[in-house]
GROMACS .gro file of C-alpha atoms in nm:
model
  117
    1PRO     CA    1   2.579   0.003   1.034
    2GLU     CA    2   2.629  -0.263   0.768
    3TYR     CA    3   2.321  -0.167   0.563
    4ALA     CA    4   2.366   0.211   0.580
    5GLU     CA    5   2.473   0.235   0.216
    6GLU     CA    6   2.140   0.081   0.114
    7LEU     CA    7   1.961   0.396   0.232
    8ASP     CA    8   2.091   0.576  -0.076
    9HIS     CA    9   1.848   0.371  -0.285
   10PHE     CA   10   1.561   0.536  -0.097
   11SER     CA   11   1.683   0.895  -0.134
   12ARG     CA   12   1.390   1.005  -0.354
   13LEU     CA   13   1.144   0.891  -0.087
   14ARG     CA   14   1.317   1.112   0.168
   15SER     CA   15   1.281   1.420  -0.052
   16GLU     CA   16   1.025   1.679   0.055
   17ASP     CA   17   0.934   1.715  -0.313
   18PHE     CA   18   0.873   1.344  -0.374
   19ARG     CA   19   0.500   1.402  -0.418
   20LYS     CA   20   0.572   1.652  -0.698
   21ILE     CA   21   0.770   1.408  -0.914
   22PRO     CA   22   0.595   1.386  -1.253
   23ARG     CA   23   0.412   1.062  -1.324
   24GLU     CA   24   0.644   0.993  -1.618
   25GLU     CA   25   0.937   0.969  -1.376
   26ILE     CA   26   0.769   0.706  -1.158
   27SER     CA   27   0.879   0.352  -1.242
   28SER     CA   28   0.667   0.049  -1.170
   29SER     CA   29   0.918  -0.204  -1.300
   30GLY     CA   30   0.892  -0.451  -1.015
   31TYR     CA   31   1.226  -0.355  -0.861
   32VAL     CA   32   1.156  -0.334  -0.488
   33VAL     CA   33   1.255   0.032  -0.447
   34SER     CA   34   1.067   0.138  -0.760
   35SER     CA   35   0.757  -0.051  -0.647
   36LEU     CA   36   0.765   0.114  -0.306
   37GLU     CA   37   0.821   0.458  -0.461
   38ALA     CA   38   0.535   0.405  -0.707
   39ALA     CA   39   0.293   0.291  -0.436
   40ILE     CA   40   0.377   0.580  -0.204
   41TRP     CA   41   0.361   0.827  -0.494
   42CYS     CA   42   0.011   0.698  -0.578
   43LEU     CA   43  -0.101   0.739  -0.218
   44LEU     CA   44   0.037   1.092  -0.196
   45ASN     CA   45  -0.120   1.200  -0.526
   46THR     CA   46  -0.474   1.069  -0.476
   47ASN     CA   47  -0.747   1.133  -0.221
   48ASP     CA   48  -0.921   0.800  -0.169
   49TYR     CA   49  -0.869   0.426  -0.170
   50ALA     CA   50  -1.002   0.351  -0.518
   51SER     CA   51  -0.815   0.637  -0.684
   52CYS     CA   52  -0.490   0.525  -0.523
   53VAL     CA   53  -0.523   0.164  -0.640
   54LEU     CA   54  -0.642   0.262  -0.988
   55GLU     CA   55  -0.353   0.507  -1.023
   56ALA     CA   56  -0.114   0.225  -0.934
   57VAL     CA   57  -0.270  -0.006  -1.193
   58ASN     CA   58  -0.263   0.265  -1.458
   59LEU     CA   59   0.111   0.317  -1.413
   60GLY     CA   60   0.154  -0.004  -1.611
   61ASP     CA   61   0.439  -0.258  -1.596
   62ASP     CA   62   0.429  -0.457  -1.270
   63THR     CA   63   0.077  -0.346  -1.182
   64ASP     CA   64  -0.013  -0.629  -0.946
   65THR     CA   65   0.285  -0.563  -0.719
   66VAL     CA   66   0.247  -0.185  -0.712
   67ALA     CA   67  -0.132  -0.198  -0.671
   68ALA     CA   68  -0.102  -0.450  -0.386
   69ILE     CA   69   0.140  -0.224  -0.200
   70ALA     CA   70  -0.062   0.088  -0.279
   71GLY     CA   71  -0.383  -0.086  -0.169
   72GLY     CA   72  -0.224  -0.184   0.160
   73LEU     CA   73  -0.103   0.169   0.223
   74ALA     CA   74  -0.438   0.318   0.119
   75GLY     CA   75  -0.614   0.075   0.351
   76LEU     CA   76  -0.400   0.197   0.638
   77ALA     CA   77  -0.462   0.560   0.543
   78TYR     CA   78  -0.835   0.547   0.466
   79GLY     CA   79  -0.961   0.239   0.648
   80TYR     CA   80  -1.154  -0.069   0.544
   81GLU     CA   81  -1.473   0.132   0.497
   82ALA     CA   82  -1.308   0.322   0.210
   83ILE     CA   83  -1.271   0.010  -0.006
   84PRO     CA   84  -1.545   0.023  -0.271
   85GLN     CA   85  -1.827  -0.214  -0.183
   86ASP     CA   86  -1.848  -0.347  -0.538
   87TRP     CA   87  -1.482  -0.452  -0.513
   88LEU     CA   88  -1.552  -0.635  -0.188
   89ASN     CA   89  -1.865  -0.804  -0.323
   90VAL     CA   90  -1.669  -1.001  -0.584
   91LEU     CA   91  -1.407  -1.141  -0.345
   92LEU     CA   92  -1.402  -1.519  -0.329
   93ARG     CA   93  -1.428  -1.644   0.029
   94ARG     CA   94  -1.487  -1.290   0.151
   95GLU     CA   95  -1.621  -1.395   0.491
   96TYR     CA   96  -1.316  -1.613   0.555
   97LEU     CA   97  -1.081  -1.330   0.453
   98GLU     CA   98  -1.261  -1.079   0.674
   99ASP     CA   99  -1.264  -1.316   0.972
  100THR     CA  100  -0.893  -1.390   0.930
  101CYS     CA  101  -0.806  -1.020   0.907
  102HIS     CA  102  -1.023  -0.941   1.208
  103GLU     CA  103  -0.854  -1.209   1.420
  104PHE     CA  104  -0.511  -1.092   1.308
  105SER     CA  105  -0.586  -0.729   1.397
  106ARG     CA  106  -0.718  -0.831   1.738
  107ALA     CA  107  -0.404  -1.037   1.799
  108LEU     CA  108  -0.194  -0.730   1.718
  109VAL     CA  109  -0.394  -0.512   1.955
  110TYR     CA  110  -0.360  -0.755   2.244
  111ARG     CA  111  -0.002  -0.853   2.169
  112GLY     CA  112   0.221  -0.791   2.465
  113THR     CA  113  -0.068  -0.775   2.711
  114ASP     CA  114  -0.205  -1.041   2.938
  115LYS     CA  115  -0.555  -0.993   2.794
  116GLU     CA  116  -0.727  -1.267   2.600
  117PHE     CA  117  -0.872  -1.197   2.259
   0.00000   0.00000   0.00000
């Protein structure tokens, strides 16, 4: 289709050896493809939530973007319980954030059904 040529930009992500790319070859420049590659690379080369996010930050350059993506992916992979408690304890408006996320996740679960949440 019309965007097929854009897939070429993601060729490294489709490689079976993507995980083995040396850290020096991972860019965290802020370019959307580089940010996605960096975040996925961090997830594939670490074993827990904190390590994934810290690896993303330690790549340098556009650390907030890459760490946000990596944190989201690590959250999906490891779950909320894997987020270090001391990181959660310093969140401003933590209860509001948790309530909002909980309601959003319930809405996703019940989406497309006739059940109330």
